[in-house]
Amino acid sequence: MARRNSVHQAFILAILLLATLINSATAWTVHPKMHIHMINNLWPGTPLNLHCKSGDDDLGWQVVSYNEEYNWTFSDNFFRTTMFWCNLNWLGGDHKRRWQSFEVYSKSVKCDKNCLWSSRGDGIYFFDYKEQAYFRLFNWNYV
């Protein structure tokens, strides 16, 4: 009978320990926080419209003024499968709308803890920390 009680107590203790670990895991992340920066470097008076989302979070439409940025912070999931993508558009002086849609964060996007994206008149640039410079990765599509 004493053996049965000790097995029962060990089972209860294991359940309590597991519950404590699960509860503390919500406050602890395996991966560092990531910061995404979407910068409008178009022209003075030209707003950049953007809509960014992941499988879990929809950040909604944002309007970013010239030389301003929209940014957000998140923690990648345990398996490092988090992916954010954005739809960007703006109206040029010729009254043609330019747009582009692309992944701003995923396994294939290599950035430090900060992913810097710069929207310019000739395309969308990504900051390469290794080279310490921006490189154009995407051209604008026209509507």
Coordinates of C-alpha atoms in Angstrom, one line a residue:
M1 CA 0.0 0.0 0.0
A2 CA 2.9 2.4 0.8
R3 CA 4.4 1.8 -2.7
R4 CA 1.0 2.7 -4.3
N5 CA 0.9 6.0 -2.4
S6 CA 4.5 6.9 -3.4
V7 CA 3.7 6.2 -7.1
H8 CA 0.6 8.3 -6.7
Q9 CA 2.6 11.1 -5.1
A10 CA 5.3 11.0 -7.7
F11 CA 2.6 11.2 -10.5
I12 CA 1.0 14.3 -8.8
L13 CA 4.5 15.9 -8.4
A14 CA 5.3 15.2 -12.1
I15 CA 2.0 16.8 -13.1
L16 CA 2.6 19.9 -11.0
L17 CA 6.2 20.2 -12.3
L18 CA 4.9 19.9 -15.9
A19 CA 2.3 22.6 -15.3
T20 CA 4.9 24.9 -13.8
L21 CA 7.2 24.4 -16.8
I22 CA 4.4 25.1 -19.3
N23 CA 3.4 28.2 -17.4
S24 CA 6.9 29.6 -17.3
A25 CA 7.5 28.7 -21.0
T26 CA 4.9 31.4 -22.0
A27 CA 7.1 34.1 -20.4
W28 CA 10.3 32.7 -21.8
T29 CA 11.3 32.6 -25.5
V30 CA 14.0 30.5 -27.1
H31 CA 14.8 33.1 -29.8
P32 CA 15.6 36.8 -29.4
K33 CA 13.1 39.4 -30.2
M34 CA 13.1 40.5 -33.9
H35 CA 12.4 44.1 -35.0
I36 CA 11.1 44.8 -38.5
H37 CA 11.5 48.4 -39.9
M38 CA 9.7 49.5 -43.0
I39 CA 11.1 52.9 -44.0
N40 CA 9.6 55.3 -46.5
N41 CA 12.5 56.8 -48.5
L42 CA 10.4 57.7 -51.6
W43 CA 10.0 61.5 -52.1
P44 CA 8.8 64.3 -49.9
G45 CA 5.0 64.3 -49.8
T46 CA 4.7 60.7 -51.0
P47 CA 3.1 58.4 -48.5
L48 CA 3.8 54.7 -48.5
N49 CA 0.8 52.4 -47.9
L50 CA 1.6 49.0 -46.4
H51 CA -0.2 46.0 -45.0
C52 CA 1.9 43.4 -43.2
K53 CA 0.8 40.1 -41.6
S54 CA 1.9 36.7 -40.6
G55 CA -0.1 33.5 -40.2
D56 CA -1.1 34.7 -36.7
D57 CA -1.0 38.5 -36.8
D58 CA -2.6 41.0 -39.2
L59 CA -1.0 44.4 -38.5
G60 CA -3.6 46.2 -40.7
W61 CA -3.1 48.9 -43.3
Q62 CA -0.6 51.6 -42.3
V63 CA 0.3 54.9 -44.0
V64 CA 4.0 55.9 -43.6
S65 CA 5.0 59.5 -44.3
Y66 CA 8.3 60.3 -46.2
N67 CA 11.4 59.7 -44.1
E68 CA 9.3 57.9 -41.4
E69 CA 9.0 54.2 -40.6
Y70 CA 6.6 51.7 -39.4
N71 CA 8.0 49.0 -37.1
W72 CA 7.0 46.1 -35.0
T73 CA 8.7 43.6 -32.7
F74 CA 7.9 39.8 -32.2
S75 CA 9.6 36.6 -31.2
D76 CA 10.0 33.8 -33.7
N77 CA 8.3 30.6 -32.8
F78 CA 10.2 27.6 -31.4
F79 CA 10.6 26.0 -34.8
R80 CA 11.7 29.3 -36.5
T81 CA 8.9 29.1 -39.0
T82 CA 7.4 32.5 -38.4
M83 CA 6.9 34.4 -41.7
F84 CA 5.8 38.0 -42.1
W85 CA 5.0 39.4 -45.5
C86 CA 3.9 42.9 -46.6
N87 CA 2.0 44.5 -49.5
L88 CA 3.3 48.0 -50.3
N89 CA 1.9 50.6 -52.7
W90 CA 2.3 54.3 -53.5
L91 CA 1.1 56.7 -56.1
G92 CA 3.8 58.3 -58.3
G93 CA 3.8 61.8 -59.8
D94 CA 2.7 60.3 -63.1
H95 CA -0.5 59.0 -61.3
K96 CA 0.5 55.4 -61.7
R97 CA 0.3 53.2 -58.7
R98 CA 3.4 51.2 -57.8
W99 CA 3.1 48.0 -55.7
Q100 CA 5.0 45.0 -54.4
S101 CA 4.3 42.1 -52.2
F102 CA 7.1 40.1 -50.5
E103 CA 8.4 38.3 -47.4
V104 CA 9.9 40.7 -44.9
Y105 CA 10.8 38.0 -42.4
S106 CA 11.2 34.2 -42.8
K107 CA 14.0 31.6 -42.7
S108 CA 15.2 32.7 -46.0
V109 CA 15.5 36.4 -45.1
K110 CA 18.9 36.8 -43.4
C111 CA 18.9 39.7 -41.0
D112 CA 20.2 40.5 -37.6
K113 CA 17.8 41.2 -34.8
N114 CA 16.7 44.2 -36.9
C115 CA 15.3 43.7 -40.5
L116 CA 15.6 47.1 -42.3
W117 CA 13.6 47.6 -45.5
S118 CA 13.8 50.9 -47.4
S119 CA 11.2 51.8 -50.0
R120 CA 12.7 54.0 -52.7
G121 CA 11.6 55.3 -56.1
D122 CA 13.4 52.6 -58.0
G123 CA 12.6 49.7 -55.7
I124 CA 12.7 48.1 -52.3
Y125 CA 16.1 47.8 -50.6
F126 CA 17.2 45.5 -47.8
F127 CA 20.0 46.2 -45.3
D128 CA 22.8 43.6 -45.4
Y129 CA 24.5 43.6 -42.0
K130 CA 27.5 41.7 -43.3
E131 CA 28.2 44.3 -46.0
Q132 CA 26.9 47.2 -44.0
A133 CA 24.9 48.5 -47.0
Y134 CA 21.5 48.5 -48.6
F135 CA 20.8 46.4 -51.7
R136 CA 17.8 46.5 -54.0
L137 CA 15.9 43.3 -53.8
F138 CA 12.6 44.1 -55.5
N139 CA 11.4 46.4 -58.3
W140 CA 8.0 48.1 -58.3
N141 CA 5.1 46.7 -60.3
Y142 CA 2.9 49.2 -62.0
V143 CA -0.9 49.3 -62.1

